[in-house]
């Protein structure tokens, strides 16, 4: 899976929340870049953890 997908998803989440005015009025879209980066990190790290766990479980099945 491409890293760009997580970045796009993070941007879409923040854009949606910003457009729906879920944030305070004085917060600009540019102010939300750090939040977008956090979402990107969470999505990509969860996916990487899933891939490592899947690889580990595959290795364990071969040992049995």
Short mmCIF file of N, CA, C and O in Angstrom, two decimals:
data_model
loop_
_atom_site.label_atom_id
_atom_site.label_comp_id
_atom_site.label_asym_id
_atom_site.label_seq_id
_atom_site.Cartn_x
_atom_site.Cartn_y
_atom_site.Cartn_z
N UNK A 1 0.85 -1.17 0.00
CA UNK A 1 0.00 0.00 0.00
C UNK A 1 0.90 1.24 0.00
O UNK A 1 1.89 1.28 0.69
N UNK A 2 0.50 2.22 -0.74
CA UNK A 2 1.30 3.42 -0.92
C UNK A 2 1.07 4.41 0.22
O UNK A 2 -0.06 4.62 0.66
N UNK A 3 2.14 5.03 0.68
CA UNK A 3 2.07 6.03 1.76
C UNK A 3 1.17 7.20 1.38
O UNK A 3 0.56 7.82 2.25
N UNK A 4 1.05 7.48 0.09
CA UNK A 4 0.21 8.60 -0.36
C UNK A 4 -1.25 8.41 0.03
O UNK A 4 -1.97 9.37 0.26
N UNK A 5 -1.68 7.16 0.09
CA UNK A 5 -3.07 6.87 0.45
C UNK A 5 -3.37 7.37 1.85
O UNK A 5 -4.41 8.00 2.09
N UNK A 6 -2.48 7.12 2.79
CA UNK A 6 -2.70 7.57 4.17
C UNK A 6 -2.70 9.09 4.25
O UNK A 6 -3.50 9.69 4.98
N UNK A 7 -1.81 9.72 3.49
CA UNK A 7 -1.74 11.18 3.47
C UNK A 7 -3.04 11.75 2.91
O UNK A 7 -3.59 12.72 3.44
N UNK A 8 -3.55 11.15 1.84
CA UNK A 8 -4.81 11.61 1.25
C UNK A 8 -5.98 11.42 2.22
O UNK A 8 -6.85 12.29 2.35
N UNK A 9 -6.00 10.27 2.89
CA UNK A 9 -7.07 10.00 3.86
C UNK A 9 -7.03 11.02 5.00
O UNK A 9 -8.07 11.53 5.42
N UNK A 10 -5.83 11.30 5.51
CA UNK A 10 -5.69 12.27 6.59
C UNK A 10 -6.19 13.64 6.14
O UNK A 10 -6.91 14.32 6.88
N UNK A 11 -5.83 14.04 4.93
CA UNK A 11 -6.27 15.33 4.40
C UNK A 11 -7.78 15.36 4.28
O UNK A 11 -8.42 16.35 4.65
N UNK A 12 -8.38 14.30 3.78
CA UNK A 12 -9.83 14.25 3.63
C UNK A 12 -10.54 14.35 4.98
O UNK A 12 -11.56 15.03 5.10
N UNK A 13 -10.01 13.67 5.99
CA UNK A 13 -10.60 13.71 7.32
C UNK A 13 -10.57 15.14 7.88
O UNK A 13 -11.58 15.66 8.37
N UNK A 14 -9.41 15.79 7.78
CA UNK A 14 -9.28 17.15 8.31
C UNK A 14 -10.12 18.13 7.49
O UNK A 14 -10.79 19.00 8.05
N UNK A 15 -10.11 17.98 6.16
CA UNK A 15 -10.93 18.86 5.32
C UNK A 15 -12.41 18.73 5.68
O UNK A 15 -13.12 19.74 5.80
N UNK A 16 -12.86 17.51 5.85
CA UNK A 16 -14.26 17.28 6.20
C UNK A 16 -14.60 17.94 7.54
O UNK A 16 -15.60 18.65 7.66
N UNK A 17 -13.75 17.70 8.54
CA UNK A 17 -13.99 18.30 9.86
C UNK A 17 -13.95 19.82 9.79
O UNK A 17 -14.77 20.51 10.43
N UNK A 18 -13.02 20.36 9.02
CA UNK A 18 -12.91 21.81 8.89
C UNK A 18 -14.14 22.38 8.16
O UNK A 18 -14.72 23.37 8.59
N UNK A 19 -14.53 21.74 7.07
CA UNK A 19 -15.70 22.21 6.30
C UNK A 19 -16.99 22.12 7.09
O UNK A 19 -17.91 22.92 6.90
N UNK A 20 -17.07 21.14 7.97
CA UNK A 20 -18.27 20.98 8.81
C UNK A 20 -18.22 21.87 10.05
O UNK A 20 -19.09 21.79 10.91
N UNK A 21 -17.16 22.68 10.13
CA UNK A 21 -16.98 23.65 11.22
C UNK A 21 -16.96 22.98 12.60
O UNK A 21 -17.58 23.42 13.55
N UNK A 22 -16.21 21.88 12.67
CA UNK A 22 -16.06 21.17 13.94
C UNK A 22 -15.00 21.80 14.83
O UNK A 22 -14.88 21.43 15.99
N UNK A 23 -14.23 22.73 14.27
CA UNK A 23 -13.18 23.40 15.01
C UNK A 23 -13.62 24.82 15.36
O UNK A 23 -14.56 25.35 14.78
N UNK A 24 -12.92 25.45 16.28
CA UNK A 24 -13.21 26.83 16.64
C UNK A 24 -13.07 27.74 15.43
O UNK A 24 -12.28 27.47 14.53
N UNK A 25 -13.82 28.82 15.42
CA UNK A 25 -13.85 29.73 14.27
C UNK A 25 -12.51 30.37 13.96
O UNK A 25 -12.23 30.69 12.81
N UNK A 26 -11.68 30.57 14.98
CA UNK A 26 -10.40 31.27 14.75
C UNK A 26 -9.30 30.34 14.24
O UNK A 26 -8.19 30.78 13.95
N UNK A 27 -9.60 29.06 14.09
CA UNK A 27 -8.61 28.10 13.58
C UNK A 27 -8.72 28.05 12.06
O UNK A 27 -9.79 27.83 11.51
N UNK A 28 -7.58 28.24 11.40
CA UNK A 28 -7.56 28.17 9.94
C UNK A 28 -7.21 26.76 9.50
O UNK A 28 -6.73 25.94 10.29
N UNK A 29 -7.42 26.51 8.21
CA UNK A 29 -7.10 25.20 7.67
C UNK A 29 -5.60 24.94 7.78
O UNK A 29 -5.17 23.82 8.07
N UNK A 30 -4.79 25.97 7.59
CA UNK A 30 -3.34 25.83 7.73
C UNK A 30 -2.94 25.45 9.15
O UNK A 30 -1.95 24.74 9.36
N UNK A 31 -3.70 25.91 10.13
CA UNK A 31 -3.43 25.56 11.53
C UNK A 31 -3.59 24.07 11.78
O UNK A 31 -3.04 23.53 12.74
N UNK A 32 -4.33 23.40 10.92
CA UNK A 32 -4.66 21.99 11.14
C UNK A 32 -3.64 21.04 10.52
O UNK A 32 -3.81 19.82 10.57
N UNK A 33 -2.57 21.55 9.95
CA UNK A 33 -1.57 20.69 9.30
C UNK A 33 -0.95 19.68 10.27
O UNK A 33 -0.73 18.52 9.91
N UNK A 34 -0.67 20.10 11.49
CA UNK A 34 -0.10 19.17 12.48
C UNK A 34 -1.09 18.06 12.81
O UNK A 34 -0.70 16.89 12.97
N UNK A 35 -2.36 18.42 12.91
CA UNK A 35 -3.40 17.43 13.17
C UNK A 35 -3.49 16.44 12.00
O UNK A 35 -3.61 15.23 12.20
N UNK A 36 -3.37 16.95 10.79
CA UNK A 36 -3.38 16.10 9.61
C UNK A 36 -2.19 15.14 9.62
O UNK A 36 -2.33 13.96 9.30
N UNK A 37 -1.03 15.65 10.00
CA UNK A 37 0.16 14.80 10.09
C UNK A 37 0.00 13.72 11.15
O UNK A 37 0.45 12.58 10.97
N UNK A 38 -0.65 14.05 12.26
CA UNK A 38 -0.91 13.07 13.31
C UNK A 38 -1.81 11.95 12.79
O UNK A 38 -1.54 10.76 13.01
N UNK A 39 -2.87 12.32 12.10
CA UNK A 39 -3.78 11.31 11.55
C UNK A 39 -3.04 10.42 10.56
O UNK A 39 -3.19 9.19 10.58
N UNK A 40 -2.24 11.03 9.71
CA UNK A 40 -1.43 10.27 8.75
C UNK A 40 -0.54 9.28 9.48
O UNK A 40 -0.46 8.10 9.10
N UNK A 41 0.14 9.73 10.52
CA UNK A 41 1.01 8.85 11.30
C UNK A 41 0.23 7.70 11.91
O UNK A 41 0.66 6.54 11.85
N UNK A 42 -0.92 7.99 12.50
CA UNK A 42 -1.72 6.94 13.14
C UNK A 42 -2.20 5.90 12.12
O UNK A 42 -2.13 4.69 12.38
N UNK A 43 -2.67 6.36 10.98
CA UNK A 43 -3.14 5.43 9.95
C UNK A 43 -2.01 4.55 9.43
O UNK A 43 -2.15 3.34 9.33
N UNK A 44 -0.89 5.18 9.09
CA UNK A 44 0.21 4.41 8.51
C UNK A 44 0.87 3.50 9.54
O UNK A 44 1.22 2.35 9.21
N UNK A 45 1.00 3.93 10.79
CA UNK A 45 1.62 3.07 11.79
C UNK A 45 0.72 1.88 12.14
O UNK A 45 1.21 0.77 12.35
N UNK A 46 -0.58 2.10 12.14
CA UNK A 46 -1.50 0.98 12.38
C UNK A 46 -1.40 -0.05 11.26
O UNK A 46 -1.37 -1.25 11.50
N UNK A 47 -1.32 0.43 10.03
CA UNK A 47 -1.19 -0.47 8.90
C UNK A 47 0.13 -1.24 8.95
O UNK A 47 0.15 -2.45 8.73
N UNK A 48 1.21 -0.56 9.26
CA UNK A 48 2.51 -1.22 9.37
C UNK A 48 2.50 -2.26 10.49
O UNK A 48 3.08 -3.34 10.35
N UNK A 49 1.85 -1.96 11.60
CA UNK A 49 1.73 -2.92 12.70
C UNK A 49 0.94 -4.16 12.25
O UNK A 49 1.30 -5.29 12.58
N UNK A 50 -0.11 -3.93 11.49
CA UNK A 50 -0.91 -5.03 10.98
C UNK A 50 -0.06 -5.93 10.08
O UNK A 50 -0.11 -7.15 10.18
N UNK A 51 0.73 -5.30 9.20
CA UNK A 51 1.58 -6.09 8.29
C UNK A 51 2.61 -6.90 9.07
O UNK A 51 2.85 -8.06 8.75
N UNK A 52 3.22 -6.31 10.11
CA UNK A 52 4.20 -7.04 10.92
C UNK A 52 3.54 -8.20 11.66
O UNK A 52 4.10 -9.30 11.74
N UNK A 53 2.35 -7.96 12.20
CA UNK A 53 1.64 -9.03 12.93
C UNK A 53 1.27 -10.16 11.98
O UNK A 53 1.42 -11.34 12.32
N UNK A 54 0.82 -9.82 10.79
CA UNK A 54 0.46 -10.84 9.81
C UNK A 54 1.68 -11.68 9.44
O UNK A 54 1.59 -12.91 9.34
N UNK A 55 2.81 -11.03 9.26
CA UNK A 55 4.06 -11.75 8.94
C UNK A 55 4.46 -12.66 10.10
O UNK A 55 4.85 -13.81 9.90
N UNK A 56 4.35 -12.16 11.33
CA UNK A 56 4.70 -12.95 12.51
C UNK A 56 3.79 -14.18 12.63
O UNK A 56 4.26 -15.29 12.84
N UNK A 57 2.48 -13.98 12.47
CA UNK A 57 1.56 -15.10 12.56
C UNK A 57 1.81 -16.12 11.47
O UNK A 57 1.69 -17.33 11.69
N UNK A 58 2.17 -15.65 10.29
CA UNK A 58 2.52 -16.56 9.19
C UNK A 58 3.74 -17.40 9.54
O UNK A 58 3.79 -18.60 9.28
N UNK A 59 4.73 -16.76 10.18
CA UNK A 59 5.94 -17.48 10.60
C UNK A 59 5.61 -18.51 11.67
O UNK A 59 6.16 -19.62 11.66
N UNK A 60 4.76 -18.16 12.59
CA UNK A 60 4.38 -19.08 13.67
C UNK A 60 3.62 -20.29 13.13
O UNK A 60 3.78 -21.40 13.64
N UNK A 61 2.79 -20.08 12.13
CA UNK A 61 2.05 -21.20 11.55
C UNK A 61 3.01 -22.20 10.88
O UNK A 61 2.76 -23.40 10.91
N UNK A 62 4.09 -21.69 10.31
CA UNK A 62 5.06 -22.57 9.65
C UNK A 62 5.81 -23.42 10.67
O UNK A 62 6.22 -24.53 10.36
N UNK A 63 5.96 -22.90 11.89
CA UNK A 63 6.71 -23.62 12.94
C UNK A 63 5.89 -24.82 13.43
O UNK A 63 6.44 -25.85 13.77
N UNK A 64 4.58 -24.69 13.47
CA UNK A 64 3.72 -25.76 14.00
C UNK A 64 3.87 -26.97 13.21
O UNK A 64 3.96 -27.71 12.59
#
